[in-house]
Short mmCIF file of C-alpha atoms and ligand atoms in Angstrom, two decimals:
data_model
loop_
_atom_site.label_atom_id
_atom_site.label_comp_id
_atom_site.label_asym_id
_atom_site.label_seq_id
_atom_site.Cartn_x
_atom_site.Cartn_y
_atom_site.Cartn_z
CA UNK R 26 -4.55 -31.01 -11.85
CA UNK R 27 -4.07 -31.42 -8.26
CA UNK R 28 -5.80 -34.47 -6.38
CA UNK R 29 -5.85 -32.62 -3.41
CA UNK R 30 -7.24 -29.43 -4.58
CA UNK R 31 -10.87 -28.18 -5.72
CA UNK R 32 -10.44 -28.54 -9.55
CA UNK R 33 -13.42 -26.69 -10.34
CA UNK R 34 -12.23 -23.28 -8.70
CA UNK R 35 -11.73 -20.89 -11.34
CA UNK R 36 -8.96 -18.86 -12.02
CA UNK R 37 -9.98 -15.16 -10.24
CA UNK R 38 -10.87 -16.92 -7.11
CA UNK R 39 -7.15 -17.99 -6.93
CA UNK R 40 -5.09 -15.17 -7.08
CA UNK R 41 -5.44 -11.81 -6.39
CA UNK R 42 -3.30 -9.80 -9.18
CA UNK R 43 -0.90 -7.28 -7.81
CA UNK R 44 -0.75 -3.04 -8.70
CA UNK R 45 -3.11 -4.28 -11.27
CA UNK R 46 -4.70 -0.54 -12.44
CA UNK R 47 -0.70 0.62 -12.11
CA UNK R 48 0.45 -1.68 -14.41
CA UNK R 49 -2.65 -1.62 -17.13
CA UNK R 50 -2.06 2.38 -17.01
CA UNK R 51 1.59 1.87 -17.73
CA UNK R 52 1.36 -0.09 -20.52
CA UNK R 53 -1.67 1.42 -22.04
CA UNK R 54 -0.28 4.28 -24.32
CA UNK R 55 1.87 1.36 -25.77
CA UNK R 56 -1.28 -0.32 -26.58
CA UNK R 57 -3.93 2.04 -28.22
CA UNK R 58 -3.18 1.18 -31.47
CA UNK R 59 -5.42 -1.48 -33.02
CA UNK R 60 -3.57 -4.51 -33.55
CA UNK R 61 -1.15 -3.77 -30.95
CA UNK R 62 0.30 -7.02 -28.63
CA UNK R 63 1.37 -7.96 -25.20
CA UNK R 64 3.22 -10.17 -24.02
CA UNK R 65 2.47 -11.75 -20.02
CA UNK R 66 5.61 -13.18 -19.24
CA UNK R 67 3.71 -14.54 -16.36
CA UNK R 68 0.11 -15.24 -17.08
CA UNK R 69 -0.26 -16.94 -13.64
CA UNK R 70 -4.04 -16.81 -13.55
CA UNK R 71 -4.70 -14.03 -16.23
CA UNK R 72 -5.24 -11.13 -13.81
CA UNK R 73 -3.38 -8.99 -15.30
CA UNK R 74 -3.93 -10.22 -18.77
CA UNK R 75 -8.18 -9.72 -18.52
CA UNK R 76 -7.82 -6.40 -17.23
CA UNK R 77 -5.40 -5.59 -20.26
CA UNK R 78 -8.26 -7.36 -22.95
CA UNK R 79 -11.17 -5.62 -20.91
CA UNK R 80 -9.72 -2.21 -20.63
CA UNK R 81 -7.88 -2.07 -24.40
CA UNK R 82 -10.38 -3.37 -27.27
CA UNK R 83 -7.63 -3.43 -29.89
CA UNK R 84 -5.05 -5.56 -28.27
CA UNK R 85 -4.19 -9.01 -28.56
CA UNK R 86 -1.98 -11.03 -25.59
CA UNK R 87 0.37 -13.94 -26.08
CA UNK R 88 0.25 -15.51 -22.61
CA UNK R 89 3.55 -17.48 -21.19
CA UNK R 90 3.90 -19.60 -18.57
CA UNK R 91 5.82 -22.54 -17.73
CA UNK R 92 3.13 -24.11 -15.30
CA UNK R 93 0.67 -26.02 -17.50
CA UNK R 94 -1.66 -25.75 -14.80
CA UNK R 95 -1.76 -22.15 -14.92
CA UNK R 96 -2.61 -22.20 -18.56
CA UNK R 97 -5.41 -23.85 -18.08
CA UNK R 98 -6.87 -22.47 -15.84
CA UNK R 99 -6.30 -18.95 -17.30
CA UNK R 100 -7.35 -19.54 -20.80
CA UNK R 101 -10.86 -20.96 -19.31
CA UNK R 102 -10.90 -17.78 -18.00
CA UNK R 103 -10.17 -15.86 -20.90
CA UNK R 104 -11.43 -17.89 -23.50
CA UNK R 105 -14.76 -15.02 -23.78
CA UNK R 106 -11.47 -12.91 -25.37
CA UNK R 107 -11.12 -15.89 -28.56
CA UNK R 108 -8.28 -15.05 -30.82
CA UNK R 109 -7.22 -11.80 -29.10
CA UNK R 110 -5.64 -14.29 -26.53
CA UNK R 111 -2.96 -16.80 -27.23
CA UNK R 112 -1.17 -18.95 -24.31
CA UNK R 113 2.09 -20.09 -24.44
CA UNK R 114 3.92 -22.72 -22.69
CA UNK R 115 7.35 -21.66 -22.56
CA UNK R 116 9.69 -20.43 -20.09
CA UNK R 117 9.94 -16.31 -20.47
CA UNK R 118 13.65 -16.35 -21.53
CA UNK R 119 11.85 -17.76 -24.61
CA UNK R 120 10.18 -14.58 -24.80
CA UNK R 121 11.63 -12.95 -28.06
CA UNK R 122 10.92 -16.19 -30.11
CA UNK R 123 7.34 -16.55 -28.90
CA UNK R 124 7.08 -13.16 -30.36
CA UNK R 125 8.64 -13.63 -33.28
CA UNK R 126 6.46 -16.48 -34.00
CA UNK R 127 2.95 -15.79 -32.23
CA UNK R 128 3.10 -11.70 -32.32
CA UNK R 129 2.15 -11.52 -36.30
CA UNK R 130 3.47 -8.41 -36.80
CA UNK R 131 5.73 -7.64 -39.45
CA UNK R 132 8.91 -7.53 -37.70
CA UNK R 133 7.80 -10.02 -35.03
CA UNK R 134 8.50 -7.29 -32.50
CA UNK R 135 5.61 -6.31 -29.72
CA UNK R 136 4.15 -2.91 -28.09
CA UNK R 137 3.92 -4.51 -24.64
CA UNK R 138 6.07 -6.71 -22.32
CA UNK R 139 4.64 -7.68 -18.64
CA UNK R 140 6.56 -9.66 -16.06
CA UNK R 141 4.60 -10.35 -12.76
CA UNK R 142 7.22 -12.81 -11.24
CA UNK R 143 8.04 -15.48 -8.67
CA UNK R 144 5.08 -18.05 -7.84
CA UNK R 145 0.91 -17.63 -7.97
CA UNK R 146 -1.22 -18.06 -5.04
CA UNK R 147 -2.21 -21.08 -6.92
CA UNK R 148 0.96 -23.09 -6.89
CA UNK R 149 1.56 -21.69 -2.96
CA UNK R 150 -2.19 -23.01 -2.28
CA UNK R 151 -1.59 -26.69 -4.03
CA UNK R 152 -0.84 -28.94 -1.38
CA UNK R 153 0.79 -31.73 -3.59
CA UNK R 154 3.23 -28.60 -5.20
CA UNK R 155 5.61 -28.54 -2.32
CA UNK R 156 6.14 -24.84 -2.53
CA UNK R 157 4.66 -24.06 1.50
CA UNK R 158 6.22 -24.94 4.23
CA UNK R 159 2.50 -25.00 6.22
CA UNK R 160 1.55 -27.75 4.05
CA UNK R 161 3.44 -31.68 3.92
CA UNK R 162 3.60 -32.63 0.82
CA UNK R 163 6.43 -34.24 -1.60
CA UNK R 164 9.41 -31.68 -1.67
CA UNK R 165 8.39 -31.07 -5.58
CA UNK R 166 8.54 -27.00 -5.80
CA UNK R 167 9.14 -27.05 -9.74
CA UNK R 168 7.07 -24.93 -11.72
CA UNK R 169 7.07 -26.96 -14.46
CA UNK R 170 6.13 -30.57 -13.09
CA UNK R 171 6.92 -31.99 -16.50
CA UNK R 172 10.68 -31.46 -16.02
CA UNK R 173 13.69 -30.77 -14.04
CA UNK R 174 15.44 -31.41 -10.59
CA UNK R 175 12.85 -31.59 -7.91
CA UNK R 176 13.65 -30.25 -4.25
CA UNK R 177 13.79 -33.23 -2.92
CA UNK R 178 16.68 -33.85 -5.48
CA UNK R 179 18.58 -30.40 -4.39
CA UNK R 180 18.31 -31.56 -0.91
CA UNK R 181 19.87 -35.17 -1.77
CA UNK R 182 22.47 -34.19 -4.25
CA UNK R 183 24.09 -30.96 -3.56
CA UNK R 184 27.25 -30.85 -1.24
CA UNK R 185 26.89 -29.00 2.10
CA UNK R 186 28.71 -26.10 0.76
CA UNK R 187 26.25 -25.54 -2.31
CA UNK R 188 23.44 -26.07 -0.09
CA UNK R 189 24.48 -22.67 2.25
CA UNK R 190 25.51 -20.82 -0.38
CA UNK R 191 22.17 -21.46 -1.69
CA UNK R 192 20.30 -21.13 2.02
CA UNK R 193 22.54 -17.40 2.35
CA UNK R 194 21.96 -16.11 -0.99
CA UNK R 195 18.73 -16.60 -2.21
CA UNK R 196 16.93 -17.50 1.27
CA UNK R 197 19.19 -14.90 3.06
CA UNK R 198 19.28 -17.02 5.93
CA UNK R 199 21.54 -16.23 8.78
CA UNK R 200 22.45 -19.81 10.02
CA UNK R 201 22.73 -20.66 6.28
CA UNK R 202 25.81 -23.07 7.55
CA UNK R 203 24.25 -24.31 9.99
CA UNK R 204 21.01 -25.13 8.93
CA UNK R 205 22.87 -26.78 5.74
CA UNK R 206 25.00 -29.11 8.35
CA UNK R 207 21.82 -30.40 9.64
CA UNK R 208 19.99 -31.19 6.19
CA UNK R 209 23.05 -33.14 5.06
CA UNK R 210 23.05 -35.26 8.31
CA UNK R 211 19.57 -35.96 8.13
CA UNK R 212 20.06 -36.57 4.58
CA UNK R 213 22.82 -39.77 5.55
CA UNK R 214 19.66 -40.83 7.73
CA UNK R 215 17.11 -40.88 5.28
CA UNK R 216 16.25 -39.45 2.16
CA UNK R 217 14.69 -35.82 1.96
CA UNK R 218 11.13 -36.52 0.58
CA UNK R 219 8.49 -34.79 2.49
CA UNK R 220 7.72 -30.71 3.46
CA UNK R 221 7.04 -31.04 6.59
CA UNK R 222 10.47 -32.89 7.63
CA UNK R 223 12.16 -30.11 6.21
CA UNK R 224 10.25 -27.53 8.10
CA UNK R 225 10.76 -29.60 11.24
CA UNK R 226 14.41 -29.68 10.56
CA UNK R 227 14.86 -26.46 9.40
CA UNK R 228 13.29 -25.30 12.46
CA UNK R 229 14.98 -27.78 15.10
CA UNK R 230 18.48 -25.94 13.65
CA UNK R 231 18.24 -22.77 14.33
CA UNK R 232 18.58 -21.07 17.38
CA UNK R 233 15.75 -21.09 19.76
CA UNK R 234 15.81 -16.92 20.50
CA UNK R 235 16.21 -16.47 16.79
CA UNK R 236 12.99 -18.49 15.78
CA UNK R 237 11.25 -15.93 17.55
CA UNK R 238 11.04 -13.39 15.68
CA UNK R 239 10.77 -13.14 11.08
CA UNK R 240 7.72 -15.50 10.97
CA UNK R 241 7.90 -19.40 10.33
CA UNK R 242 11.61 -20.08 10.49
CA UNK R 243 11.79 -22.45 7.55
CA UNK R 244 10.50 -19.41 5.02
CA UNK R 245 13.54 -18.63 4.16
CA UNK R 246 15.14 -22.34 3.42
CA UNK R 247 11.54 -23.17 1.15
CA UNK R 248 12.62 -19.99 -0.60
CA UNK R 249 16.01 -20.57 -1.62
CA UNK R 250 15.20 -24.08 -2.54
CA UNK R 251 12.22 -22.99 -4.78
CA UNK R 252 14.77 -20.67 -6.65
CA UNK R 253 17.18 -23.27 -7.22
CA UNK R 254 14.93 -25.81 -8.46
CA UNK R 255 13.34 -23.18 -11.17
CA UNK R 256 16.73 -21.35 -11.98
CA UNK R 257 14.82 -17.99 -11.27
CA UNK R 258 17.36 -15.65 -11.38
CA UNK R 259 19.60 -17.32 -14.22
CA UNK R 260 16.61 -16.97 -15.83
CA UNK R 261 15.39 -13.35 -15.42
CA UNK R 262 18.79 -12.47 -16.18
CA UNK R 263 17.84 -13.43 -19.26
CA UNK R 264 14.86 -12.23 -19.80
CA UNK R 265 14.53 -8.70 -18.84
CA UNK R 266 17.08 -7.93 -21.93
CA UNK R 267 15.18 -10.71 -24.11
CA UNK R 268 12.22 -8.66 -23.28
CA UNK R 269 13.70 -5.24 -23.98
CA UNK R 270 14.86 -6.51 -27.35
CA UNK R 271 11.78 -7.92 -28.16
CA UNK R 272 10.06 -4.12 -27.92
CA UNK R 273 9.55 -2.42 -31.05
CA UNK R 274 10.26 1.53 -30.40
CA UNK R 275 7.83 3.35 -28.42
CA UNK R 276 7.11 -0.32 -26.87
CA UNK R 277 6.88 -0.66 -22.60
CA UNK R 278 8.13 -3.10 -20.20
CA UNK R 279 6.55 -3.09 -16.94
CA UNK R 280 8.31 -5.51 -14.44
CA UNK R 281 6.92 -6.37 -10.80
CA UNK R 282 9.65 -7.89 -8.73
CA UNK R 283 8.75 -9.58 -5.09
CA UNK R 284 12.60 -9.53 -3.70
CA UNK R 285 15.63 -7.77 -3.56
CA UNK R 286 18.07 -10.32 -5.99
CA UNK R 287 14.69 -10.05 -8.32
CA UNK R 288 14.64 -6.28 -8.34
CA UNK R 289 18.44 -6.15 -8.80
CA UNK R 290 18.11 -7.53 -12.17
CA UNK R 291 15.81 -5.18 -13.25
CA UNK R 292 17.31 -2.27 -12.39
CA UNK R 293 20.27 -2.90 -13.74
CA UNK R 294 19.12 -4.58 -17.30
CA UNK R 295 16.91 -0.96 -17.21
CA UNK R 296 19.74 0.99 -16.03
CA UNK R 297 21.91 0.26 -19.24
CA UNK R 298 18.74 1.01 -21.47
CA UNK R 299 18.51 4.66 -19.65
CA UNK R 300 22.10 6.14 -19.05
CA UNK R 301 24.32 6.85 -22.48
CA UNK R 302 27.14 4.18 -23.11
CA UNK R 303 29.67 7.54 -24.29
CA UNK R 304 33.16 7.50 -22.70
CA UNK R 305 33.26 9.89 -20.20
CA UNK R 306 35.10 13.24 -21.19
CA UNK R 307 33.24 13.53 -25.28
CA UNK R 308 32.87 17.03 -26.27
CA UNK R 309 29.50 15.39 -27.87
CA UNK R 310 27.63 12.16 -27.00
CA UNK R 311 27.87 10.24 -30.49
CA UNK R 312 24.41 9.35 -31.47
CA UNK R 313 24.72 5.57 -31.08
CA UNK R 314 25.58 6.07 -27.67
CA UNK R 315 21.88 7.92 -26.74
CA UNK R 316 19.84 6.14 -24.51
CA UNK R 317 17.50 3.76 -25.97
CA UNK R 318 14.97 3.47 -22.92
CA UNK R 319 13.54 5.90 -20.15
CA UNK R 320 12.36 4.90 -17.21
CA UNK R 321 8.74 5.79 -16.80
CA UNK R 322 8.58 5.00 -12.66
CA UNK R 323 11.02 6.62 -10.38
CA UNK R 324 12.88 4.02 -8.62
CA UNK R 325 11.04 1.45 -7.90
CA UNK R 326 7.39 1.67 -6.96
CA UNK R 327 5.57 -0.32 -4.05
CA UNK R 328 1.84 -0.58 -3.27
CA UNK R 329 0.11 1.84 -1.56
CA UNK R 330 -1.99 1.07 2.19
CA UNK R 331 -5.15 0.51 0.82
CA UNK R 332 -3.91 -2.37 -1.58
CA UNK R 333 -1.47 -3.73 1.28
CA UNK R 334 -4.74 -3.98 3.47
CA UNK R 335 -6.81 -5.86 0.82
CA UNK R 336 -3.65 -8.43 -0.32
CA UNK R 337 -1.07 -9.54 1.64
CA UNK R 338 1.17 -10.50 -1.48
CA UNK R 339 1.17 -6.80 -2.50
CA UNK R 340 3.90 -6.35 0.58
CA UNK R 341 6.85 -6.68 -1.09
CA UNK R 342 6.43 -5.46 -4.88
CA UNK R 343 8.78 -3.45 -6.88
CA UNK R 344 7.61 -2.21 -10.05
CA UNK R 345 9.68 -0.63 -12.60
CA UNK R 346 8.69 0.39 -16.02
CA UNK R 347 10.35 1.38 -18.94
CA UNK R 348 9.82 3.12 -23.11
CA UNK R 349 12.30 1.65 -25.56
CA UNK R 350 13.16 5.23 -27.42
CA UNK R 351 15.23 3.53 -30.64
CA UNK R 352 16.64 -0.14 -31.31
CA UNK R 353 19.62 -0.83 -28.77
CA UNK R 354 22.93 0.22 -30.53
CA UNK R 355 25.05 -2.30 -31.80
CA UNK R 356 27.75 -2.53 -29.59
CA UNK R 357 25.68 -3.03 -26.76
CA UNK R 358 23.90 -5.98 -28.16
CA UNK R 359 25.22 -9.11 -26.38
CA UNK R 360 23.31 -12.19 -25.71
CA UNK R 361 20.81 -12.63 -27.14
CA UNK R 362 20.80 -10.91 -30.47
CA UNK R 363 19.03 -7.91 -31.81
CA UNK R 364 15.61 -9.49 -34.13
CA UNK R 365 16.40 -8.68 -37.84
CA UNK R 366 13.14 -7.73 -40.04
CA UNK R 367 11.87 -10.57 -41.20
C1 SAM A 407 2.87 -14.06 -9.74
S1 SAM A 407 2.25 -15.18 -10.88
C2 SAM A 407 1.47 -14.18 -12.11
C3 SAM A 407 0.08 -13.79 -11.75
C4 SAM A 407 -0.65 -13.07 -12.86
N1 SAM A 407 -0.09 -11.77 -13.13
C5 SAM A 407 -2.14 -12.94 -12.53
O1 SAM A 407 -2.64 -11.80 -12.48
O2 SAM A 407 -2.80 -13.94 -12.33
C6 SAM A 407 3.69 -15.70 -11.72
C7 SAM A 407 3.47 -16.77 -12.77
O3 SAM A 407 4.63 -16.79 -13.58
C8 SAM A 407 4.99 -18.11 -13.85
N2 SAM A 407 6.44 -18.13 -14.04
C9 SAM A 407 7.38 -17.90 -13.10
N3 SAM A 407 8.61 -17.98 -13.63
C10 SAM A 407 8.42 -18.25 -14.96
C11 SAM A 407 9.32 -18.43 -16.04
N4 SAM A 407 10.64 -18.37 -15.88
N5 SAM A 407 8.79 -18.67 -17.27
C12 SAM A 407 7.44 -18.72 -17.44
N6 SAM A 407 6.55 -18.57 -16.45
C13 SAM A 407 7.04 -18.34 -15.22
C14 SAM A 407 4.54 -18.92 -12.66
O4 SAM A 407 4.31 -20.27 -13.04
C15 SAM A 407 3.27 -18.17 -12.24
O5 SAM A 407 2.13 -18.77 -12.80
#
């Protein structure tokens, strides 16, 4: 637990979940079934997951999340629920294997798959966490204090050319070289260690008309680096077809993405689940070339005023949702592999 932090707040004070109704709705039919299971890709601090116990008697939820902070905190809060709630500490590429072993059903494939991503208000509020650039603290940002490359290590280690492409890509910073130049001379000064020398420096190198306008100027560097240091989008790449194959038929996903590279990956591990695989030009589309999702949202969904006006977060959400229709044909399976009955 934090040392700077109120310990004793509990979990629903700390987050506010996102489309929450929307995404309980979506996954419902999926879920009447006694016996049925979900999996939270992102239990966070069990929003999503209580209104999914609360709302659907039957169900049972295997909670993931790599922050062992956010596990705690969440299963306090769901503990009322007893067995019909199981957390997980794993990171959600792991998310066919923790239902293989936690789901207990017979083919160790689930009804439900949620994935709420990026960070919580709680890890944004956590001073000592390093993820906000309004805050000083250690240049930590890992999700998962317990292991990895911190961002204080990106900062010190990586070359100036890895350090823009990361800046331009994920952060999609204009004055990504720029801004890069000046963390690696600062660097051959002193070592990067605190948030609020980064923000000063981010800030000091860019262009004084252009840190008028987009909000604090060092957003988009404390961005990019918090992507790096958790491998976000090497891992969702994984995990959105992890998760698909980890849906028995008639099973939903229900993804809500908070940028554009985010939402990218969904649409496209969806977009292969919903268009046929048949060479252009058949006479007939061979069965094992059928579909094996639809989409159940068009395009992407955002939130509406109202929930924009109560929370802030809700500002840049994609959702997309999906129904596995049959197991994904062979010669589409890649990485990883299709779960054999057990
Ligand atoms: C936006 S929050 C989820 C909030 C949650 N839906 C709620 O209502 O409280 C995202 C959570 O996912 C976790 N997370 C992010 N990437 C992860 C990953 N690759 N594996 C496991 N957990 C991850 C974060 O630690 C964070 O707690």
């Amino acid at each position: 637990m934090s040392t700077h932090d109120d310990g004793a707040r509990p979990a629903q004070d700390r987050h506010v979940p996102v489309l929450l109704q929307r995404c309980v709705d979506l996954l419902a039919p999926a879920l009447s079934a006694p016996g049925s299971v979900l999996v939270d890709c992102t239990l966070g601090m069990g929003g999503h997951t209580e209104a999914v116990l609360e709302q659907l008697p039957g169900v049972r939820v295997l909670g993931i999340d790599r922050d062992p902070q956010a596990l705690e905190l969440a299963s306090a809060r769901l503990a009322r629920f007893g067995d019909r709630f199981t957390p997980v500490h794993a990171v959600y590429d792991e998310v066919a294997d923790v239902a293989a072993e936690h789901a207990g059903t017979p083919d160790g494939l689930v009804q439900g798959v949620l994935m709420d991503l990026g960070v919580s208000s709680l890890q944004l509020d956590e001073a000592d966490r390093g993820f906000a650039y309004a805050q000083d603290a250690p240049l930590d940002m890992r999700m998962d204090q317990s292991r990895g490359m911190t961002a204080a290590d990106v900062l010190n280690t990586y070359d100036e050319r890895d350090l823009a492409r990361i800046l331009r890509v994920y952060g999609e910073e204009r004055f990504a070289p720029r801004v890069a130049r000046a963390l690696v001379r600062r660097r051959e000064e002193h070592p990067w260690e605190r948030t609020a020398e980064l923000a000063d420096a981010v800030r000091a190198a860019i262009p004084a008309a252009a840190r008028k306008t987009g909000g604090n100027p060092s957003k988009r560097t404390f961005q990019a680096l918090r992507i790096e240091v958790n491998g976000e989008l090497e891992v969702l790449e994984r995990a959105v077809p992890a998760a698909i194959e980890a849906l028995a038929v008639d099973g939903r996903i229900v993804v809500e993405s908070y940028h554009s590279l985010e939402d990218r990956i969904v649409k496209r591990a969806i977009a292969a689940g919903i268009t046929s695989s048949a060479p252009p030009g058949l006479p007939v589309e061979p069965e094992t070339h059928r579909p094996y999702l639809e989409a159940l949202t068009r395009g992407a969904e955002a939130a509406d005023p109202a929930e924009l006006e109560r929370n802030p977060r809700s500002a840049s959400v994609r959702l997309r949702a999906a129904r596995r229709l049959r197991p994904t044909p062979d010669h589409l399976i890649s990485s990883p592999p299709r779960k054999e009955p057990r």
